[in-house]
């Protein structure tokens, strides 16, 4: 009898344990895997995320005017598995705490995350190339000196010419 | 009377769950949303029912496997109009990670008209509540 009264009193003091959502705010726990966010600035278009994606949600394609590569992620097949974030070398893709994913059927195919990785012309020959992201540089070299910074503006062919002119000439002879 | 009925009835829709071959992840989240006091979907006036004949809002989980397709369609036909369909999880919406499997006939919307999609694998209870709120709005407009 007394234990019953104790529980009633305790519950009265503690208040309801029901979360207020949808009538109030809902919090996302730390580390929750929610909707994916893409950051084109740090992406180096290695396409590893597209390769490992469990749901086949990610697609890279060149835009028609050849300005760069378009990243498209269809939320309606993303399993929130986090593989893309795990394997992305520059952490240009990550899962957020946003889990409010409900939408109407008419928006089904428009429910995407997009981004454009713009090409930049090679400083030497002008060939369009995917720019090297600053985050990848700092990951690879730590301290980035002037020489390395200059090389990042060159396409892979010109870089090879400068770094190893003998073997690149030899390949031309072949 | 005609205007009163929709007003009253739309306050208490009956939810019905169809498992179209799900891995059980979404079903657990649905049970969580409905049964435990922490999320308590009954605050919206909803209640789960055991018979398709009573249902108003249908929650579909799973990618519509070849094995259950006919049964799902038969149960769906038993639900009286107007009904609102909510696809819960990426499986019914697109096939999810099972897409293109020979054992999967989905996505569900190629057989059943879906109204609301709640992607996620599985979606969080709050996301499911979001979907049910949308579904109630649609159901009100159909009454
Ligand atoms: S998001 Fe990351 S993994 Fe994907 S292409 Fe860009 S750098 Fe590579
Ligand atoms: S979280 Fe998983 S399913 Fe979603 S985009 Fe990343 S790899 Fe693909
Ligand atoms: S969406 Fe994910 S959790 Fe839900 S049934 Fe499909 S595989 Fe299972």
mmCIF file of C-alpha atoms and ligand atoms in Angstrom:
data_model
loop_
_atom_site.group_PDB
_atom_site.id
_atom_site.type_symbol
_atom_site.label_atom_id
_atom_site.label_comp_id
_atom_site.label_asym_id
_atom_site.label_seq_id
_atom_site.Cartn_x
_atom_site.Cartn_y
_atom_site.Cartn_z
ATOM 1 C CA UNK A 1 0.000 0.000 0.000
ATOM 2 C CA UNK A 2 2.686 2.464 1.056
ATOM 3 C CA UNK A 3 4.956 1.564 -1.823
ATOM 4 C CA UNK A 4 2.087 2.360 -4.192
ATOM 5 C CA UNK A 5 1.671 5.835 -2.697
ATOM 6 C CA UNK A 6 5.416 6.329 -2.898
ATOM 7 C CA UNK A 7 5.403 5.606 -6.635
ATOM 8 C CA UNK A 8 2.451 7.943 -7.233
ATOM 9 C CA UNK A 9 4.154 10.753 -5.350
ATOM 10 C CA UNK A 10 7.450 10.168 -7.108
ATOM 11 C CA UNK A 11 5.779 10.257 -10.511
ATOM 12 C CA UNK A 12 3.899 13.426 -9.577
ATOM 13 C CA UNK A 13 7.154 15.153 -8.712
ATOM 14 C CA UNK A 14 9.062 13.819 -11.711
ATOM 15 C CA UNK A 15 6.378 14.708 -14.228
ATOM 16 C CA UNK A 16 5.553 12.779 -17.393
ATOM 17 C CA UNK A 17 8.274 10.796 -19.132
ATOM 18 C CA UNK A 18 6.693 11.311 -22.549
ATOM 19 C CA UNK A 19 8.763 13.425 -24.910
ATOM 20 C CA UNK A 20 6.873 16.579 -25.907
ATOM 21 C CA UNK A 21 7.409 16.043 -29.643
ATOM 22 C CA UNK A 22 5.462 16.878 -31.922
ATOM 23 C CA UNK A 23 3.977 19.511 -29.595
ATOM 24 C CA UNK A 24 7.350 20.630 -28.305
ATOM 25 C CA UNK A 25 10.985 20.448 -29.252
ATOM 26 C CA UNK A 26 12.823 17.187 -29.788
ATOM 27 C CA UNK A 27 16.516 16.825 -29.213
ATOM 28 C CA UNK A 28 18.839 14.635 -31.206
ATOM 29 C CA UNK A 29 21.179 12.474 -29.151
ATOM 30 C CA UNK A 30 24.881 12.972 -29.725
ATOM 31 C CA UNK A 31 26.253 10.711 -32.440
ATOM 32 C CA UNK A 32 22.856 10.139 -34.024
ATOM 33 C CA UNK A 33 23.130 9.228 -37.664
ATOM 34 C CA UNK A 34 20.709 11.403 -39.560
ATOM 35 C CA UNK A 35 20.420 12.989 -42.984
ATOM 36 C CA UNK A 36 23.677 13.201 -44.928
ATOM 37 C CA UNK A 37 25.271 16.584 -45.607
ATOM 38 C CA UNK A 38 27.789 17.145 -48.395
ATOM 39 C CA UNK A 39 30.484 19.793 -48.524
ATOM 40 C CA UNK A 40 31.628 20.337 -52.117
ATOM 41 C CA UNK A 41 34.501 22.614 -51.047
ATOM 42 C CA UNK A 42 36.401 19.779 -49.379
ATOM 43 C CA UNK A 43 35.466 17.031 -51.804
ATOM 44 C CA UNK A 44 38.242 15.787 -54.111
ATOM 45 C CA UNK A 45 35.876 13.673 -56.233
ATOM 46 C CA UNK A 46 37.653 10.423 -55.450
ATOM 47 C CA UNK A 47 34.190 8.850 -55.563
ATOM 48 C CA UNK A 48 34.955 6.496 -52.716
ATOM 49 C CA UNK A 49 31.597 7.369 -51.123
ATOM 50 C CA UNK A 50 29.786 6.327 -54.309
ATOM 51 C CA UNK A 51 31.744 3.059 -54.304
ATOM 52 C CA UNK A 52 31.042 2.043 -50.702
ATOM 53 C CA UNK A 53 27.454 3.326 -50.404
ATOM 54 C CA UNK A 54 25.345 0.477 -49.040
ATOM 55 C CA UNK A 55 22.070 1.846 -50.364
ATOM 56 C CA UNK A 56 23.399 2.969 -53.744
ATOM 57 C CA UNK A 57 22.267 6.462 -52.829
ATOM 58 C CA UNK A 58 25.223 8.447 -54.158
ATOM 59 C CA UNK A 59 25.885 9.338 -57.771
ATOM 60 C CA UNK A 60 28.511 11.518 -59.409
ATOM 61 C CA UNK A 61 27.969 12.827 -62.923
ATOM 62 C CA UNK A 62 29.509 15.518 -65.056
ATOM 63 C CA UNK A 63 27.204 18.481 -65.563
ATOM 64 C CA UNK A 64 26.187 19.043 -69.222
ATOM 65 C CA UNK A 65 28.190 22.262 -69.595
ATOM 66 C CA UNK A 66 31.280 20.442 -68.211
ATOM 67 C CA UNK A 67 31.796 22.948 -65.399
ATOM 68 C CA UNK A 68 32.368 20.215 -62.868
ATOM 69 C CA UNK A 69 31.059 17.073 -61.230
ATOM 70 C CA UNK A 70 27.618 16.976 -59.694
ATOM 71 C CA UNK A 71 27.095 15.024 -56.489
ATOM 72 C CA UNK A 72 23.601 13.675 -55.893
ATOM 73 C CA UNK A 73 22.447 11.744 -52.849
ATOM 74 C CA UNK A 74 18.903 10.407 -52.760
ATOM 75 C CA UNK A 75 17.791 10.355 -49.132
ATOM 76 C CA UNK A 76 15.072 7.847 -49.943
ATOM 77 C CA UNK A 77 17.559 5.037 -50.261
ATOM 78 C CA UNK A 78 20.202 6.135 -47.752
ATOM 79 C CA UNK A 79 20.475 3.628 -44.916
ATOM 80 C CA UNK A 80 22.229 6.026 -42.506
ATOM 81 C CA UNK A 81 25.007 3.437 -42.367
ATOM 82 C CA UNK A 82 27.778 6.032 -42.246
ATOM 83 C CA UNK A 83 30.109 4.176 -44.630
ATOM 84 C CA UNK A 84 30.456 7.256 -46.830
ATOM 85 C CA UNK A 85 31.592 9.348 -43.877
ATOM 86 C CA UNK A 86 33.928 6.622 -42.668
ATOM 87 C CA UNK A 87 35.712 6.173 -45.985
ATOM 88 C CA UNK A 88 35.766 9.794 -47.160
ATOM 89 C CA UNK A 89 39.441 10.823 -46.945
ATOM 90 C CA UNK A 90 38.664 14.511 -46.451
ATOM 91 C CA UNK A 91 35.485 14.128 -44.388
ATOM 92 C CA UNK A 92 33.608 16.145 -46.979
ATOM 93 C CA UNK A 93 30.518 14.087 -46.296
ATOM 94 C CA UNK A 94 28.993 13.514 -42.896
ATOM 95 C CA UNK A 95 25.849 12.381 -41.179
ATOM 96 C CA UNK A 96 23.999 15.057 -39.232
ATOM 97 C CA UNK A 97 21.587 14.887 -36.327
ATOM 98 C CA UNK A 98 18.635 15.828 -38.555
ATOM 99 C CA UNK A 99 16.207 12.923 -38.624
ATOM 100 C CA UNK A 100 13.041 14.768 -39.703
ATOM 101 C CA UNK A 101 12.749 12.941 -42.978
ATOM 102 C CA UNK A 102 8.978 12.632 -43.527
ATOM 103 C CA UNK A 103 7.786 14.134 -46.799
ATOM 104 C CA UNK A 104 4.886 13.900 -49.211
ATOM 105 C CA UNK A 105 4.874 11.439 -52.097
ATOM 106 C CA UNK A 106 5.083 14.227 -54.689
ATOM 107 C CA UNK A 107 8.514 15.174 -53.306
ATOM 108 C CA UNK A 108 9.793 11.604 -53.405
ATOM 109 C CA UNK A 109 12.309 12.022 -56.209
ATOM 110 C CA UNK A 110 13.224 15.571 -55.256
ATOM 111 C CA UNK A 111 14.338 14.631 -51.771
ATOM 112 C CA UNK A 112 18.054 14.845 -52.526
ATOM 113 C CA UNK A 113 21.267 16.412 -51.317
ATOM 114 C CA UNK A 114 23.294 17.916 -54.149
ATOM 115 C CA UNK A 115 26.586 19.693 -54.602
ATOM 116 C CA UNK A 116 28.840 20.769 -57.447
ATOM 117 C CA UNK A 117 32.584 20.086 -57.409
ATOM 118 C CA UNK A 118 33.708 22.777 -59.843
ATOM 119 C CA UNK A 119 36.630 22.133 -62.158
ATOM 120 C CA UNK A 120 39.523 24.554 -62.176
ATOM 121 C CA UNK A 121 41.857 25.051 -65.171
ATOM 122 C CA UNK A 122 45.416 23.759 -64.859
ATOM 123 C CA UNK A 123 47.768 26.739 -64.360
ATOM 124 C CA UNK A 124 50.091 25.390 -67.050
ATOM 125 C CA UNK A 125 48.047 23.804 -69.836
ATOM 126 C CA UNK A 126 44.505 24.922 -68.964
ATOM 127 C CA UNK A 127 42.987 21.437 -68.855
ATOM 128 C CA UNK A 128 39.987 21.395 -66.503
ATOM 129 C CA UNK A 129 40.709 19.401 -63.357
ATOM 130 C CA UNK A 130 39.209 18.711 -59.950
ATOM 131 C CA UNK A 131 40.821 21.148 -57.504
ATOM 132 C CA UNK A 132 42.842 19.720 -54.614
ATOM 133 C CA UNK A 133 40.999 20.443 -51.398
ATOM 134 C CA UNK A 134 42.931 22.240 -48.669
ATOM 135 C CA UNK A 135 41.870 19.570 -46.193
ATOM 136 C CA UNK A 136 43.426 16.799 -48.257
ATOM 137 C CA UNK A 137 46.690 18.775 -48.464
ATOM 138 C CA UNK A 138 46.908 19.294 -44.745
ATOM 139 C CA UNK A 139 46.078 15.624 -44.182
ATOM 140 C CA UNK A 140 48.761 14.453 -46.588
ATOM 141 C CA UNK A 141 51.551 16.890 -45.805
ATOM 142 C CA UNK A 142 50.688 18.533 -42.490
ATOM 143 C CA UNK A 143 52.623 21.719 -43.197
ATOM 144 C CA UNK A 144 52.050 22.895 -46.797
ATOM 145 C CA UNK A 145 55.044 24.798 -48.212
ATOM 146 C CA UNK A 146 55.097 27.058 -51.275
ATOM 147 C CA UNK A 147 56.276 24.361 -53.692
ATOM 148 C CA UNK A 148 53.442 22.012 -52.813
ATOM 149 C CA UNK A 149 50.916 24.842 -52.979
ATOM 150 C CA UNK A 150 52.140 25.682 -56.500
ATOM 151 C CA UNK A 151 51.883 22.074 -57.638
ATOM 152 C CA UNK A 152 48.232 21.882 -56.580
ATOM 153 C CA UNK A 153 47.327 24.301 -59.396
ATOM 154 C CA UNK A 154 48.669 21.902 -62.020
ATOM 155 C CA UNK A 155 46.927 18.945 -63.611
ATOM 156 C CA UNK A 156 48.367 15.478 -63.023
ATOM 157 C CA UNK A 157 50.125 15.449 -66.417
ATOM 158 C CA UNK A 158 51.894 18.782 -65.872
ATOM 159 C CA UNK A 159 52.778 17.775 -62.327
ATOM 160 C CA UNK A 160 54.440 14.649 -63.638
ATOM 161 C CA UNK A 161 56.381 16.657 -66.220
ATOM 162 C CA UNK A 162 57.756 18.977 -63.569
ATOM 163 C CA UNK A 163 58.540 16.366 -60.940
ATOM 164 C CA UNK A 164 60.028 13.708 -63.206
ATOM 165 C CA UNK A 165 60.750 15.118 -66.678
ATOM 166 C CA UNK A 166 62.943 12.171 -67.755
ATOM 167 C CA UNK A 167 60.412 9.374 -67.323
ATOM 168 C CA UNK A 168 57.510 11.444 -68.615
ATOM 169 C CA UNK A 169 59.538 12.207 -71.774
ATOM 170 C CA UNK A 170 60.317 8.530 -72.110
ATOM 171 C CA UNK A 171 56.626 7.692 -72.009
ATOM 172 C CA UNK A 172 56.053 10.198 -74.789
ATOM 173 C CA UNK A 173 58.686 8.506 -76.968
ATOM 174 C CA UNK A 174 56.950 5.161 -76.586
ATOM 175 C CA UNK B 1 -24.368 16.405 -39.177
ATOM 176 C CA UNK B 2 -22.441 16.065 -42.414
ATOM 177 C CA UNK B 3 -19.897 18.619 -41.329
ATOM 178 C CA UNK B 4 -19.700 17.294 -37.786
ATOM 179 C CA UNK B 5 -18.743 13.741 -38.701
ATOM 180 C CA UNK B 6 -15.412 14.545 -40.367
ATOM 181 C CA UNK B 7 -14.579 16.864 -37.486
ATOM 182 C CA UNK B 8 -15.089 14.176 -34.881
ATOM 183 C CA UNK B 9 -13.745 11.195 -36.763
ATOM 184 C CA UNK B 10 -10.548 12.864 -37.932
ATOM 185 C CA UNK B 11 -9.574 13.287 -34.305
ATOM 186 C CA UNK B 12 -9.216 9.572 -33.839
ATOM 187 C CA UNK B 13 -7.747 7.758 -36.813
ATOM 188 C CA UNK B 14 -6.977 4.054 -36.488
ATOM 189 C CA UNK B 15 -3.539 2.967 -37.467
ATOM 190 C CA UNK B 16 -2.868 -0.320 -39.156
ATOM 191 C CA UNK B 17 0.499 -1.820 -39.896
ATOM 192 C CA UNK B 18 1.354 -3.964 -42.900
ATOM 193 C CA UNK B 19 4.654 -5.787 -42.890
ATOM 194 C CA UNK B 20 5.635 -6.232 -46.515
ATOM 195 C CA UNK B 21 8.712 -8.287 -45.757
ATOM 196 C CA UNK B 22 10.637 -5.936 -43.525
ATOM 197 C CA UNK B 23 13.743 -6.922 -41.563
ATOM 198 C CA UNK B 24 11.856 -6.004 -38.368
ATOM 199 C CA UNK B 25 13.910 -2.856 -37.726
ATOM 200 C CA UNK B 26 11.133 -0.520 -38.795
ATOM 201 C CA UNK B 27 8.516 -2.612 -37.006
ATOM 202 C CA UNK B 28 10.409 -2.283 -33.752
ATOM 203 C CA UNK B 29 10.494 1.488 -34.198
ATOM 204 C CA UNK B 30 6.771 1.484 -34.972
ATOM 205 C CA UNK B 31 6.099 -0.517 -31.825
ATOM 206 C CA UNK B 32 8.282 1.909 -29.886
ATOM 207 C CA UNK B 33 6.335 4.848 -31.270
ATOM 208 C CA UNK B 34 3.044 3.284 -30.345
ATOM 209 C CA UNK B 35 3.597 1.355 -27.174
ATOM 210 C CA UNK B 36 6.089 3.018 -24.918
ATOM 211 C CA UNK B 37 5.062 6.165 -23.072
ATOM 212 C CA UNK B 38 8.172 8.020 -24.163
ATOM 213 C CA UNK B 39 6.873 8.657 -27.698
ATOM 214 C CA UNK B 40 3.196 7.797 -27.247
ATOM 215 C CA UNK B 41 1.546 8.304 -30.606
ATOM 216 C CA UNK B 42 -1.869 8.051 -28.941
ATOM 217 C CA UNK B 43 -1.566 11.725 -27.958
ATOM 218 C CA UNK B 44 -2.477 12.433 -31.586
ATOM 219 C CA UNK B 45 -5.683 10.504 -31.112
ATOM 220 C CA UNK B 46 -4.330 7.490 -32.986
ATOM 221 C CA UNK B 47 -4.718 3.928 -31.938
ATOM 222 C CA UNK B 48 -3.432 0.740 -33.467
ATOM 223 C CA UNK B 49 -6.059 -1.694 -34.622
ATOM 224 C CA UNK B 50 -5.821 -5.354 -35.448
ATOM 225 C CA UNK B 51 -8.178 -5.523 -38.386
ATOM 226 C CA UNK B 52 -7.729 -3.930 -41.801
ATOM 227 C CA UNK B 53 -11.486 -3.268 -41.882
ATOM 228 C CA UNK B 54 -11.120 -0.704 -39.090
ATOM 229 C CA UNK B 55 -8.046 1.028 -40.445
ATOM 230 C CA UNK B 56 -7.746 4.627 -41.590
ATOM 231 C CA UNK B 57 -4.002 5.181 -41.809
ATOM 232 C CA UNK B 58 -1.871 2.334 -43.125
ATOM 233 C CA UNK B 59 1.807 2.110 -42.208
ATOM 234 C CA UNK B 60 3.762 -0.085 -44.616
ATOM 235 C CA UNK B 61 7.202 -1.443 -43.780
ATOM 236 C CA UNK B 62 9.432 -3.654 -45.881
ATOM 237 C CA UNK B 63 10.334 -3.774 -49.566
ATOM 238 C CA UNK B 64 7.346 -5.858 -50.763
ATOM 239 C CA UNK B 65 8.993 -9.230 -51.199
ATOM 240 C CA UNK B 66 7.781 -11.659 -53.847
ATOM 241 C CA UNK B 67 6.546 -13.968 -51.103
ATOM 242 C CA UNK B 68 4.187 -11.503 -49.412
ATOM 243 C CA UNK B 69 3.142 -9.334 -52.354
ATOM 244 C CA UNK B 70 -0.223 -10.974 -53.032
ATOM 245 C CA UNK B 71 -1.102 -11.098 -49.343
ATOM 246 C CA UNK B 72 -0.211 -7.454 -48.855
ATOM 247 C CA UNK B 73 -2.351 -6.400 -51.804
ATOM 248 C CA UNK B 74 -5.251 -8.506 -50.554
ATOM 249 C CA UNK B 75 -5.079 -6.986 -47.067
ATOM 250 C CA UNK B 76 -4.736 -3.515 -48.568
ATOM 251 C CA UNK B 77 -7.944 -4.029 -50.553
ATOM 252 C CA UNK B 78 -9.809 -4.851 -47.341
ATOM 253 C CA UNK B 79 -9.120 -1.396 -45.905
ATOM 254 C CA UNK B 80 -12.082 0.911 -46.455
ATOM 255 C CA UNK B 81 -11.718 4.234 -48.272
ATOM 256 C CA UNK B 82 -10.635 6.920 -47.617
ATOM 257 C CA UNK B 83 -7.296 5.530 -46.537
ATOM 258 C CA UNK B 84 -3.898 7.139 -46.237
ATOM 259 C CA UNK B 85 -0.705 5.182 -46.805
ATOM 260 C CA UNK B 86 2.557 5.976 -45.044
ATOM 261 C CA UNK B 87 5.703 4.182 -46.194
ATOM 262 C CA UNK B 88 7.988 3.700 -43.193
ATOM 263 C CA UNK B 89 11.693 3.136 -43.853
ATOM 264 C CA UNK B 90 13.660 3.221 -47.081
ATOM 265 C CA UNK B 91 12.554 -0.318 -47.975
ATOM 266 C CA UNK B 92 8.978 0.494 -49.038
ATOM 267 C CA UNK B 93 10.007 3.835 -50.559
ATOM 268 C CA UNK B 94 12.763 2.648 -52.872
ATOM 269 C CA UNK B 95 13.629 -0.927 -51.970
ATOM 270 C CA UNK B 96 16.475 0.384 -49.834
ATOM 271 C CA UNK B 97 19.461 -1.914 -49.572
ATOM 272 C CA UNK B 98 17.382 -4.729 -51.103
ATOM 273 C CA UNK B 99 16.680 -2.815 -54.291
ATOM 274 C CA UNK B 100 17.008 -4.823 -57.509
ATOM 275 C CA UNK B 101 16.921 -8.150 -55.680
ATOM 276 C CA UNK B 102 15.084 -10.931 -57.496
ATOM 277 C CA UNK B 103 13.089 -11.566 -54.323
ATOM 278 C CA UNK B 104 11.808 -8.010 -54.074
ATOM 279 C CA UNK B 105 8.907 -6.622 -56.108
ATOM 280 C CA UNK B 106 8.895 -3.131 -54.612
ATOM 281 C CA UNK B 107 8.936 -0.198 -54.380
ATOM 282 C CA UNK B 108 5.524 -0.295 -52.764
ATOM 283 C CA UNK B 109 4.212 2.700 -54.706
ATOM 284 C CA UNK B 110 4.224 0.726 -57.953
ATOM 285 C CA UNK B 111 1.295 -1.297 -56.539
ATOM 286 C CA UNK B 112 -0.226 0.849 -53.793
ATOM 287 C CA UNK B 113 -0.722 4.639 -53.934
ATOM 288 C CA UNK B 114 1.567 5.980 -51.202
ATOM 289 C CA UNK B 115 0.876 9.404 -49.650
ATOM 290 C CA UNK B 116 3.705 10.017 -47.205
ATOM 291 C CA UNK B 117 7.274 8.718 -47.185
ATOM 292 C CA UNK B 118 9.345 8.434 -44.022
ATOM 293 C CA UNK B 119 12.826 7.339 -45.118
ATOM 294 C CA UNK B 120 15.426 6.086 -42.681
ATOM 295 C CA UNK B 121 16.779 2.648 -41.896
ATOM 296 C CA UNK B 122 14.972 2.593 -39.598
ATOM 297 C CA UNK B 123 13.506 6.076 -39.094
ATOM 298 C CA UNK B 124 13.499 7.505 -35.593
ATOM 299 C CA UNK B 125 10.192 7.441 -33.668
ATOM 300 C CA UNK B 126 9.923 11.225 -34.023
ATOM 301 C CA UNK B 127 10.248 10.901 -37.797
ATOM 302 C CA UNK B 128 7.449 8.325 -37.780
ATOM 303 C CA UNK B 129 5.342 10.729 -35.699
ATOM 304 C CA UNK B 130 6.075 13.416 -38.336
ATOM 305 C CA UNK B 131 4.766 11.057 -40.999
ATOM 306 C CA UNK B 132 1.631 10.246 -39.022
ATOM 307 C CA UNK B 133 0.961 13.977 -38.494
ATOM 308 C CA UNK B 134 1.189 14.489 -42.271
ATOM 309 C CA UNK B 135 -1.070 11.489 -42.836
ATOM 310 C CA UNK B 136 -3.734 12.848 -40.457
ATOM 311 C CA UNK B 137 -3.715 16.138 -42.386
ATOM 312 C CA UNK B 138 -4.234 14.270 -45.662
ATOM 313 C CA UNK B 139 -6.931 12.105 -44.108
ATOM 314 C CA UNK B 140 -8.818 15.195 -42.915
ATOM 315 C CA UNK B 141 -8.789 16.573 -46.447
ATOM 316 C CA UNK B 142 -10.253 13.310 -47.771
ATOM 317 C CA UNK B 143 -13.126 12.950 -45.305
HETATM 318 S S1 LIG C 1 32.699 13.110 -50.601
HETATM 319 FE FE1 LIG C 1 34.627 12.262 -49.861
HETATM 320 S S2 LIG C 1 34.615 10.114 -50.550
HETATM 321 FE FE2 LIG C 1 33.043 11.202 -51.720
HETATM 322 S S3 LIG C 1 34.101 11.800 -53.611
HETATM 323 FE FE3 LIG C 1 34.225 13.533 -52.178
HETATM 324 S S4 LIG C 1 36.190 13.251 -51.142
HETATM 325 FE FE4 LIG C 1 35.701 11.282 -52.122
HETATM 326 S S1 LIG C 2 25.073 6.733 -45.025
HETATM 327 FE FE1 LIG C 2 25.388 4.762 -46.092
HETATM 328 S S2 LIG C 2 23.615 4.562 -47.448
HETATM 329 FE FE2 LIG C 2 23.689 6.716 -46.797
HETATM 330 S S3 LIG C 2 24.837 7.743 -48.408
HETATM 331 FE FE3 LIG C 2 26.314 7.161 -46.828
HETATM 332 S S4 LIG C 2 27.100 5.159 -47.494
HETATM 333 FE FE4 LIG C 2 25.211 5.545 -48.653
HETATM 334 S S1 LIG C 3 14.227 0.281 -43.924
HETATM 335 FE FE1 LIG C 3 15.965 -0.695 -42.903
HETATM 336 S S2 LIG C 3 15.193 -1.160 -40.848
HETATM 337 FE FE2 LIG C 3 13.396 -0.759 -42.141
HETATM 338 S S3 LIG C 3 12.778 -2.763 -42.913
HETATM 339 FE FE3 LIG C 3 14.151 -1.888 -44.438
HETATM 340 S S4 LIG C 3 16.191 -2.690 -43.913
HETATM 341 FE FE4 LIG C 3 14.847 -2.995 -42.123
#
